[in-house]
Coordinates of C-alpha atoms in Angstrom, one line a residue:
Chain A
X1 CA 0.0 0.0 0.0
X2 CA 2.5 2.7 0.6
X3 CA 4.1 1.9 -2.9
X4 CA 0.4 2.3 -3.6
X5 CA 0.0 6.0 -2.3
X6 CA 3.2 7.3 -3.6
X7 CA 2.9 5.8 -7.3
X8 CA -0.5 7.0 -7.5
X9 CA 0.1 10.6 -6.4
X10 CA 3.1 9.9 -9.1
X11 CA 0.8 8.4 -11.2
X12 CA -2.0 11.6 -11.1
X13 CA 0.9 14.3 -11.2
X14 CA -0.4 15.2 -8.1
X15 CA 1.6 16.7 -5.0
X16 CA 0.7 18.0 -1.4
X17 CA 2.2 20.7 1.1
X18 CA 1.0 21.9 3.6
X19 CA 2.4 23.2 7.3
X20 CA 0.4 24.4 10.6
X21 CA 1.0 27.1 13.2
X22 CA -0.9 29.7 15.1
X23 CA -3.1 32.4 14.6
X24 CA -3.5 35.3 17.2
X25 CA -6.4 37.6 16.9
X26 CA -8.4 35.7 15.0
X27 CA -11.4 37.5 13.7
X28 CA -13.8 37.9 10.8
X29 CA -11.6 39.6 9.2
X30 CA -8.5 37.2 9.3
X31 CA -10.9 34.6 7.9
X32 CA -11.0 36.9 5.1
X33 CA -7.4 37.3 5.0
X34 CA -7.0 33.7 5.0
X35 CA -9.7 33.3 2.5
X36 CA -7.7 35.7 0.1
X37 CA -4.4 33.5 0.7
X38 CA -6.2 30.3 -0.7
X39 CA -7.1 32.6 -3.6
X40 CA -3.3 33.8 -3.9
X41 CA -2.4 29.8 -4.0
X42 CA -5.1 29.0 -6.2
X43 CA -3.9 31.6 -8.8
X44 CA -0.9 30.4 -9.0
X45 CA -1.8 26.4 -9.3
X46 CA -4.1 27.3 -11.6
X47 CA -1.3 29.4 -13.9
X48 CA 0.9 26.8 -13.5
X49 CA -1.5 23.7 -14.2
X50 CA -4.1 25.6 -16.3
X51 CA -6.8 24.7 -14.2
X52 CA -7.6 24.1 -10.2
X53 CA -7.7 20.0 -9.8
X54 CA -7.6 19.3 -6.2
X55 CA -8.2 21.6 -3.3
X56 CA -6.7 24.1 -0.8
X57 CA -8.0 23.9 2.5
X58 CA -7.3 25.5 6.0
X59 CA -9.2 24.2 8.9
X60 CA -8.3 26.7 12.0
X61 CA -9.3 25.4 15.3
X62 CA -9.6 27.1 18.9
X63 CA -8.3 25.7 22.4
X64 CA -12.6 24.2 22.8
X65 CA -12.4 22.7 19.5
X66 CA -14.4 24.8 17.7
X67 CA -13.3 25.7 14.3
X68 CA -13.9 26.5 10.5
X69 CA -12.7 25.1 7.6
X70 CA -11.9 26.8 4.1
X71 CA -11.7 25.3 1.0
X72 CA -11.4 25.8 -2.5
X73 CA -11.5 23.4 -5.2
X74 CA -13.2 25.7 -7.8
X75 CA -11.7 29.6 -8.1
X76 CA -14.4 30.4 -9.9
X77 CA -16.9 29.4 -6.8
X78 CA -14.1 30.8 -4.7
X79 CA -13.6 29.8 -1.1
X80 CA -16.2 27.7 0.6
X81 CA -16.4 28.1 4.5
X82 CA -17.9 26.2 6.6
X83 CA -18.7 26.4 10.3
X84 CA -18.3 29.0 12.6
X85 CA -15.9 30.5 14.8
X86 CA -16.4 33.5 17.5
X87 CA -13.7 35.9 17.9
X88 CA -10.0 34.1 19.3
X89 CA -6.9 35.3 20.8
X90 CA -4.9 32.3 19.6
X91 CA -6.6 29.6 17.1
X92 CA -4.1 27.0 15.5
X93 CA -4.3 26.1 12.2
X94 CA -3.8 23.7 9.3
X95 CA -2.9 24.9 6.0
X96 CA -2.6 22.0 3.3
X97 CA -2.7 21.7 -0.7
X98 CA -3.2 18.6 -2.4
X99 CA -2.8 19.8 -6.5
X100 CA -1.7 18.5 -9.8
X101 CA 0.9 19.5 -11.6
X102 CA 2.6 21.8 -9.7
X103 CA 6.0 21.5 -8.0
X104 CA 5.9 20.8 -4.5
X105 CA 8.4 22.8 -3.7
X106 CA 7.4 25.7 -5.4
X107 CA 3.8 25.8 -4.1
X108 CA 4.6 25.5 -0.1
X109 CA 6.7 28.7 -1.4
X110 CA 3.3 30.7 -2.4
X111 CA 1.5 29.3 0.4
X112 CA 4.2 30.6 3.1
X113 CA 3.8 34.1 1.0
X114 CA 0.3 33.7 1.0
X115 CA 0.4 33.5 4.6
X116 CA 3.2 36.1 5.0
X117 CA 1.2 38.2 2.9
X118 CA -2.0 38.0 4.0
X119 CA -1.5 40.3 7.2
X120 CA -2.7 38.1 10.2
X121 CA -0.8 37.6 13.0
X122 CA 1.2 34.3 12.6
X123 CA 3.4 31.7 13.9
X124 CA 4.1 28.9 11.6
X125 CA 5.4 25.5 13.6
X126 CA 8.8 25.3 12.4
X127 CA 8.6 21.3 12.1
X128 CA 5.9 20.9 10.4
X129 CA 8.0 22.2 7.1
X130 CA 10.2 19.6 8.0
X131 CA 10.0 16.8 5.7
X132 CA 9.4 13.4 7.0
X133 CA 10.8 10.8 4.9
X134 CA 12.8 9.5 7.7
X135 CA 10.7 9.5 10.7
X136 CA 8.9 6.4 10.0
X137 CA 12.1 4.0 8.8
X138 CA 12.0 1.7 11.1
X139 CA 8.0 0.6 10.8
X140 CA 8.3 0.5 7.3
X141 CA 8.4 -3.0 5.4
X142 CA 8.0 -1.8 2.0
X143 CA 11.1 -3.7 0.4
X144 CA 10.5 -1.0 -3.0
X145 CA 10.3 1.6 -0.9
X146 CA 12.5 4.6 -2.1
X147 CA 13.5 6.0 1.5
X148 CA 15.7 3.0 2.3
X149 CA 18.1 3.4 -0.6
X150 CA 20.8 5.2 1.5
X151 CA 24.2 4.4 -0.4
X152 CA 27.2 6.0 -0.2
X153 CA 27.7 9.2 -2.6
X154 CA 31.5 9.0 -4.6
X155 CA 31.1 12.5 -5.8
X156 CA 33.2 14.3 -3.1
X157 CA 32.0 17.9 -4.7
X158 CA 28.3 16.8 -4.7
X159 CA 26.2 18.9 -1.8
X160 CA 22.9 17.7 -2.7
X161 CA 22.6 15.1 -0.1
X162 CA 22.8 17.1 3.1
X163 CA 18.8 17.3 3.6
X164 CA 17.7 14.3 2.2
X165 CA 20.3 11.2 3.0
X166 CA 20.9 11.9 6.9
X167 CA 22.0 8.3 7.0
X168 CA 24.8 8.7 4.5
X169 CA 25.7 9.9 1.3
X170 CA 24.1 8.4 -1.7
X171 CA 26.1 6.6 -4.5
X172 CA 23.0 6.0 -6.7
X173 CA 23.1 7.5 -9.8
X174 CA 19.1 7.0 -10.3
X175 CA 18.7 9.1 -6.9
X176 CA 16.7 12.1 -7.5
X177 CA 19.0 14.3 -5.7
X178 CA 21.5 14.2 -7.9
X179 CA 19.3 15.8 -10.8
X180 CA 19.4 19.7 -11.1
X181 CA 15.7 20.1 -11.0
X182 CA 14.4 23.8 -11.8
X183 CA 11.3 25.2 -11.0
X184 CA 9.7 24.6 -13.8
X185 CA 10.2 21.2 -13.8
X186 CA 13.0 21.0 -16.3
X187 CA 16.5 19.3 -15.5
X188 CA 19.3 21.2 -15.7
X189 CA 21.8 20.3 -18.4
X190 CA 24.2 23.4 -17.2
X191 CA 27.4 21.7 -15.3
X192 CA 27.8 25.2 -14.1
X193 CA 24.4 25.5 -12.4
X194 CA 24.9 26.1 -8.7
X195 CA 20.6 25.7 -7.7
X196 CA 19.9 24.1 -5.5
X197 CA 16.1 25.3 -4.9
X198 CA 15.1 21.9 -4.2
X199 CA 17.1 21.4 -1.7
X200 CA 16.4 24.7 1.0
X201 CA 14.6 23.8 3.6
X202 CA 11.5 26.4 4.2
X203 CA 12.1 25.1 8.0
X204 CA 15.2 26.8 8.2
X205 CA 13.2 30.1 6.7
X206 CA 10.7 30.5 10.0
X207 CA 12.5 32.6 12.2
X208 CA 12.2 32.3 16.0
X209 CA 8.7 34.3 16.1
X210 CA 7.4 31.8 13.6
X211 CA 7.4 33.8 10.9
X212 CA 8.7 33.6 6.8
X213 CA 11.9 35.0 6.8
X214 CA 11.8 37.4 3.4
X215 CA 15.6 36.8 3.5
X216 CA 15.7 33.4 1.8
X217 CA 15.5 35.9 -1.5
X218 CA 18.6 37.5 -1.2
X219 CA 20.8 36.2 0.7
X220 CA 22.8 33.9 -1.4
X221 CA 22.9 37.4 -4.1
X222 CA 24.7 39.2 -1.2
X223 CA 27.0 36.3 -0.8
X224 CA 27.5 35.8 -4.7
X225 CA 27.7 31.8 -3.2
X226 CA 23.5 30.9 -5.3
X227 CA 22.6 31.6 -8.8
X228 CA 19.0 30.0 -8.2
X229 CA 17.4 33.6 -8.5
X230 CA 19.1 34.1 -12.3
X231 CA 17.1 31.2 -13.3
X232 CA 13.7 31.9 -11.1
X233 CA 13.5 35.2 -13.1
X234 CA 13.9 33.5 -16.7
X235 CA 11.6 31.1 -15.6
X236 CA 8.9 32.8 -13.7
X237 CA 8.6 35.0 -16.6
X238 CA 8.4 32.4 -19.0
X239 CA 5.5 30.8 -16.4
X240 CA 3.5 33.9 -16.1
X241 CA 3.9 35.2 -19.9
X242 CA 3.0 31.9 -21.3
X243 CA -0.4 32.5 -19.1
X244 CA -1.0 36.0 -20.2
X245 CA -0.1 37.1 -16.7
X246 CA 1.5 40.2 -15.3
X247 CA 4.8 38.7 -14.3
X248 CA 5.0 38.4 -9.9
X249 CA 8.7 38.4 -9.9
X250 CA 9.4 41.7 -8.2
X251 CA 6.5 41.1 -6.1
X252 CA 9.4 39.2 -4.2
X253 CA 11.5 42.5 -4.2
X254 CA 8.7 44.5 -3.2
X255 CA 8.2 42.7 0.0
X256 CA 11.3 43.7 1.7
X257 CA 10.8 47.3 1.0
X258 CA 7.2 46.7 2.2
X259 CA 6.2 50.0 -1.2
X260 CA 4.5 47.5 -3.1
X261 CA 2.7 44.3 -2.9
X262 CA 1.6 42.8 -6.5
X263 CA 0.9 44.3 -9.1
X264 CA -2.6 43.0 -10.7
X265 CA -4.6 43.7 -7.7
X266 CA -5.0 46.1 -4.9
X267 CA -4.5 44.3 -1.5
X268 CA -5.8 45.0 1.7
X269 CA -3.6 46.8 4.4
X270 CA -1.3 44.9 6.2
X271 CA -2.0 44.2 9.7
X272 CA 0.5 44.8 11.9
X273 CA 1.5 41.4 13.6
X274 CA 1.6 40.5 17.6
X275 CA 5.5 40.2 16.6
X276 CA 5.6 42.7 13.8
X277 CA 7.9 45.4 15.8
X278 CA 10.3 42.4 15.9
X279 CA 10.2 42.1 12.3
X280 CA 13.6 43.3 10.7
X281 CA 12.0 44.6 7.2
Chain B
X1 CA -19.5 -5.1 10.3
X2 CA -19.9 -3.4 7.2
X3 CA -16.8 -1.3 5.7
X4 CA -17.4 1.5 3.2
X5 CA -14.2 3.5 1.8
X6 CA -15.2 6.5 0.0
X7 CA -13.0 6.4 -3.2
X8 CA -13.0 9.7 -5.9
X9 CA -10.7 12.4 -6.8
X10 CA -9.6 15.4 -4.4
X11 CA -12.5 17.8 -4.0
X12 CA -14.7 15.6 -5.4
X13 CA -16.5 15.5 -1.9
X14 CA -15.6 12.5 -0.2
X15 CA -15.8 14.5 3.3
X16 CA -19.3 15.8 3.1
X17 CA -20.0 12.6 1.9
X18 CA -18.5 10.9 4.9
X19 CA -20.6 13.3 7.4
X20 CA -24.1 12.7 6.0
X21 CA -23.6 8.8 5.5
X22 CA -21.8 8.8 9.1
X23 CA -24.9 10.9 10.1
X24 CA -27.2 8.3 8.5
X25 CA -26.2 6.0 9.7
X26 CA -25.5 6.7 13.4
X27 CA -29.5 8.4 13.3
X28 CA -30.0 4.5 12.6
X29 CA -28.0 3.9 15.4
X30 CA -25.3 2.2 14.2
X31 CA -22.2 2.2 15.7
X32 CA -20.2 4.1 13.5
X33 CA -16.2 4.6 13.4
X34 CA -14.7 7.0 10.8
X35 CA -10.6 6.7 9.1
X36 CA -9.6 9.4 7.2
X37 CA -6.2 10.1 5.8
X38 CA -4.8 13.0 3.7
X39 CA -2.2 13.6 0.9
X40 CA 0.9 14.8 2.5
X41 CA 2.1 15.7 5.8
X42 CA -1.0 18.2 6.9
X43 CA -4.1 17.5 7.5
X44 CA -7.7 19.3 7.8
X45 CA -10.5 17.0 7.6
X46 CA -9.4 15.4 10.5
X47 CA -9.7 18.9 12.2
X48 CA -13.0 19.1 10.4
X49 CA -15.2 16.6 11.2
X50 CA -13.9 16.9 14.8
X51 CA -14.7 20.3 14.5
X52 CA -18.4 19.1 13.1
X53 CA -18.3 16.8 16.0
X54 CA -17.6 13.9 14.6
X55 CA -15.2 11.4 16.0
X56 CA -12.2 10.7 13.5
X57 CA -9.1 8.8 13.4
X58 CA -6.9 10.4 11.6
X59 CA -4.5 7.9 9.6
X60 CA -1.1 9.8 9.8
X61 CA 0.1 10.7 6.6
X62 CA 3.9 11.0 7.9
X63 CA 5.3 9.6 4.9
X64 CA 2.8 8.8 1.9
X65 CA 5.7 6.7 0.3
X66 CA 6.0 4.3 3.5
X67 CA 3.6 4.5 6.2
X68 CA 0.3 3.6 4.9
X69 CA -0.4 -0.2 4.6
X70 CA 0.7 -1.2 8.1
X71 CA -1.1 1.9 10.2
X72 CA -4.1 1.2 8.2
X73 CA -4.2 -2.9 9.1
X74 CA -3.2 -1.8 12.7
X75 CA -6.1 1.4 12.9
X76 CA -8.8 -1.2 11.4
X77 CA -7.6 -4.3 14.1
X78 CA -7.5 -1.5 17.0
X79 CA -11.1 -0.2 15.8
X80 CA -12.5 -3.7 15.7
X81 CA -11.0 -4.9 19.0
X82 CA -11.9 -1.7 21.0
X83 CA -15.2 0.3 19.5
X84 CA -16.3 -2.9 17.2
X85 CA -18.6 -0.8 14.9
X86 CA -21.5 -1.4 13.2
X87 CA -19.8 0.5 10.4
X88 CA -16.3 1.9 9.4
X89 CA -16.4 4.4 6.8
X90 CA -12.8 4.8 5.2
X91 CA -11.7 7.9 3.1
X92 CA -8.8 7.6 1.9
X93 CA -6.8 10.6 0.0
X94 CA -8.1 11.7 -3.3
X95 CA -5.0 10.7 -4.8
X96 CA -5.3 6.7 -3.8
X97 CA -6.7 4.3 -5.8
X98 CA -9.4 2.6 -3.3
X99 CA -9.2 -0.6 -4.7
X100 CA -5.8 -1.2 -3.5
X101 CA -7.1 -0.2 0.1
X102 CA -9.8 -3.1 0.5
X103 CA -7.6 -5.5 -0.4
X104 CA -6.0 -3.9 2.7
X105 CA -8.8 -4.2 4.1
X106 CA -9.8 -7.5 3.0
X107 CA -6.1 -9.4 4.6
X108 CA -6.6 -7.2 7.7
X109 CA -8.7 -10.1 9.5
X110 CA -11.6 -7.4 11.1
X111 CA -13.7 -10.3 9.6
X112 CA -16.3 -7.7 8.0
X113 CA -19.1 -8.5 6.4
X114 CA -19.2 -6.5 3.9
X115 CA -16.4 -4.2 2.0
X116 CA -17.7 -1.5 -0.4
X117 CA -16.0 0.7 -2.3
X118 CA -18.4 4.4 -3.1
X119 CA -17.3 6.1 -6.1
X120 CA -17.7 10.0 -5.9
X121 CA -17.2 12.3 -8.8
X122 CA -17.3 16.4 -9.1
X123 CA -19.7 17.1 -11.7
X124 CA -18.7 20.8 -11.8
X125 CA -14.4 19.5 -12.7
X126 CA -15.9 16.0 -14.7
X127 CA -14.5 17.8 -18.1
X128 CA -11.0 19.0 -16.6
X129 CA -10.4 15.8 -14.5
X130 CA -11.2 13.5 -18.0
X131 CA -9.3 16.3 -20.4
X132 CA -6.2 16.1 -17.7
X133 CA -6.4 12.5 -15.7
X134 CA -8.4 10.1 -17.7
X135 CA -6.3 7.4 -17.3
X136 CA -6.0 7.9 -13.2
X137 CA -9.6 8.6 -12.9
X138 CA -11.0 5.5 -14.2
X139 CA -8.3 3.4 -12.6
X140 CA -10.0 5.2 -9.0
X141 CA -13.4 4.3 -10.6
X142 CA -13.1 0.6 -11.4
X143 CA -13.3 -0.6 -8.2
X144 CA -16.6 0.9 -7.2
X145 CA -19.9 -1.1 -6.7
X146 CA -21.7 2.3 -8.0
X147 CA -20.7 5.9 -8.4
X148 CA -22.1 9.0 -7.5
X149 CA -22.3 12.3 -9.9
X150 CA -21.7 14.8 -7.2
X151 CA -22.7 18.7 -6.7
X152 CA -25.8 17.5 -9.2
X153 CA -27.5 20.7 -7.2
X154 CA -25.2 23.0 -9.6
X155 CA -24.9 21.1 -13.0
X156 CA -25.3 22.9 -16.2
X157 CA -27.9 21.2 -18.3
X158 CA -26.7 18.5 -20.1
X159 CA -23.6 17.6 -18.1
X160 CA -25.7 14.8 -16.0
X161 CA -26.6 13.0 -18.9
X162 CA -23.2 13.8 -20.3
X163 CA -21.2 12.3 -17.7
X164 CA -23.4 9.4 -17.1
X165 CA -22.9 8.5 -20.6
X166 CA -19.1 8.6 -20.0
X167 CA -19.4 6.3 -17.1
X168 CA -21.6 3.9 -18.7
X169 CA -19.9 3.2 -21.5
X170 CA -16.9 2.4 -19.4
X171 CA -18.6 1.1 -16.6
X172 CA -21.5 -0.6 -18.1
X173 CA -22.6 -3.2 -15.0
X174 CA -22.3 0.0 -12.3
X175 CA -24.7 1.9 -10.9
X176 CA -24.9 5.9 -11.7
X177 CA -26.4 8.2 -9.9
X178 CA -26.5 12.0 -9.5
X179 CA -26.6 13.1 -5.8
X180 CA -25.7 16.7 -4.4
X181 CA -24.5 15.4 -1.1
X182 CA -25.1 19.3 0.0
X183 CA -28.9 19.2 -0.1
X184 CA -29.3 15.9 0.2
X185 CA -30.5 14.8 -3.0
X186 CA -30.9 10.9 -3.6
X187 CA -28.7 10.3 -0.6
X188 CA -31.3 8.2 1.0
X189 CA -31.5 6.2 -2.1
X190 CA -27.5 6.1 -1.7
X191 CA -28.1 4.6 1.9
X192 CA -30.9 1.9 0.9
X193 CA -28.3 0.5 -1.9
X194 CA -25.2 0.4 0.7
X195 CA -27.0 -0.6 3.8

């Protein structure tokens, strides 16, 4: 059976994300907010896939176990919401996508920024970014099953294996890792390419107040040490041109100068967060 | 013990499904236990139906390439030992193919009486889900003993008859029929063919 679940999310092109935390404040109008951030995920699966198949959902819950879920399977319907949930100081939540045709990565990227974005107060649990290939090794007796193949890597140069092969380095030349993968899905054939987009962890982007760290998009520039963002901008704008979109690749810039945020629609003001004097941008 | 897993593509509305049959069923007082599980490492409709006030176990996703089978076999034998249900309803993620869980099911020794398999579709997405996944969706269909033509409350005319045509012709010996599992349509006539 688990060969079962991950061949037929291989099989359907399909991937999920997803990562949970707290809200503080929560209100009518953060449901809104959060309403608009399953829109600003939706948009982007659906310029990415050409249409929504699957569903965003947030289910936010309060310390008596009342809560309300948000979901949208259909952007034209927009965000469903169901149940109700009186005015809390701290809710948590759960914040998932199960898509097709959409790079995992890549879309638990626009659903932090749609969080980020969306100006409720926030703390996102650190470990729930963290990916959990590992934890479950020892009950697993799937003899096909990928996670065990932890072999010993002969390329003394190669960093990929630093997240993904904590038992070793990995001397299989079918592995994944290995592969240069941009995000839009293409392999790299450049033996020059330094990406490694793959292989950040967003975990290590939650700073200690639980929130995004905008950093992630500069800080390899400063360092001259990642190229990743030279490629991001060919291929975003190939990604949003190819949709007739306006292109959201300065909407990154923009958020560290906190002027602008997006061009193609007029966003509600930020709120400012329970930790949002310890913010450094 | 009857088993019912709840098999159709994500947002197809497997959950709402879940609620009213689980509803149905316990206003028939039946002992009713609920499994869901979720693609990836996050879940909500656990938080949901608990939220709705439904009790849930929640099959940890943890790692969908490893941790399935056995927490599923375990979950069912802990069910059966401990609540022994009238009725386990099983929804598995809108990514499996619900076939391959009851044959879980089916070597689990719960000794059930019954194991059926509920195909849901999204009438609103039927076009987009054939254009794009064809090939997936009837593989998630074929092991259905009938399937229902969901959100029939907001169909354009025509795309009833449409995508019962469809399923027919590939599906000739099931069962099709239109429900809107919001209102309630032909749910009852759902719940006479599966009790």
């Amino acid at each position: 059976m688990s060969g079962n679940e991950e061949n037929s999310m291989k099989e359907a092109g399909g991937c999920a994300a997803g990562f949970r935390g707290k809200f503080f404040n929560f209100n009518a109008d953060a449901e809104a907010r959060l309403a608009d951030a399953l829109m600003a995920v939706g948009k982007y699966v659906q310029g990415e896939s050409g249409c929504l198949l699957g569903h965003i959902k947030a289910a936010v819950v309060n310390e008596k176990g009342e809560g309300i879920t948000l979901n949208l399977i259909d952007m034209d319907n927009g965000v469903e919401h169901h149940g109700t949930l009186p005015r809390c100081d701290v809710v948590t939540f759960d914040f998932m996508c199960a898509v097709l045709d959409v790079d995992e990565h890549e879309l638990t990227h626009k659903m932090l920024h749609a969080i980020d974005d969306s100006g409720i107060d926030y703390f996102i649990d650190k470990e729930s970014l963290e990916h959990k290939h590992h934890h479950d090794h020892k009950e697993c007796d799937d003899p096909d099953c990928d996670c065990h193949k932890h072999v010993q890597c002969d390329d003394p140069d190669c960093e990929c294996h630093h997240h993904h092969h904590p038992d070793g380095e990995c001397d299989d030349p079918d592995c994944d890792c290995h592969k240069h993968v941009h995000e839009d899905g293409k392999e790299c054939d450049d033996p020059n390419c330094s990406c490694h987009h793959h292989h950040h962890s967003f975990a290590d982007m939650i700073d200690e107040n639980g929130h995004f760290s905008h950093d992630h998009h500069h800080h390899d520039h400063e360092h001259g040490e990642c190229h990743c963002h030279d490629h991001d901008h060919e291929h975003e704008h190939e990604h949003h041109h190819e949709h007739g979109e306006e292109c959201h690749c300065h909407d990154h810039e923009h958020h560290h100068d906190d002027e602008c945020h997006g061009h193609d629609e007029e966003e509600k003001p930020k709120k400012k967060g329970l930790f949002g004097f310890l913010k450094k941008h | 013990m009857q088993v019912y897993i709840l098999g159709g593509f994500l947002g197809s509305g497997k959950t709402s499904l879940l609620m009213k049959l689980a509803t149905m069923f316990s206003e028939r007082k039946a002992k009713v236990a609920i499994l869901v599980n979720e693609s990836g490492e996050i879940g909500v409709d656990g938080a949901t139906l608990k939220a709705q006030g439904y009790d849930a176990m929640e099959l940890p996703s943890g790692c969908i390439c490893c941790s399935l089978s056995g927490t599923l076999q375990t979950a069912l034998k802990n069910i059966k030992n401990d609540i022994d249900p009238d009725v386990i309803i099983i929804e598995p993620t809108g990514l499996a193919l619900p076939h391959k869980v009851k044959e879980l099911v089916r070597i689990s020794m719960i000794e059930e009486d019954a194991d059926v398999i509920i195909g849901i579709c999204d009438i609103q997405r039927f076009r987009d889900l054939i254009k794009k996944k064809e090939e997936f969706f009837t593989r998630q269909m074929q092991g259905s003993e009938f399937i229902l033509i969901n959100k029939a409350d907001v169909a354009q005319p025509g795309e009833i008859e449409d995508a019962t045509a469809w399923l027919s012709e590939r599906f000739p010996n099931k069962p099709i029929i239109p429900v809107s599992v919001k209102d309630g349509t032909n749910l009852e006539k759902v719940y006479e063919l599966i009790k």
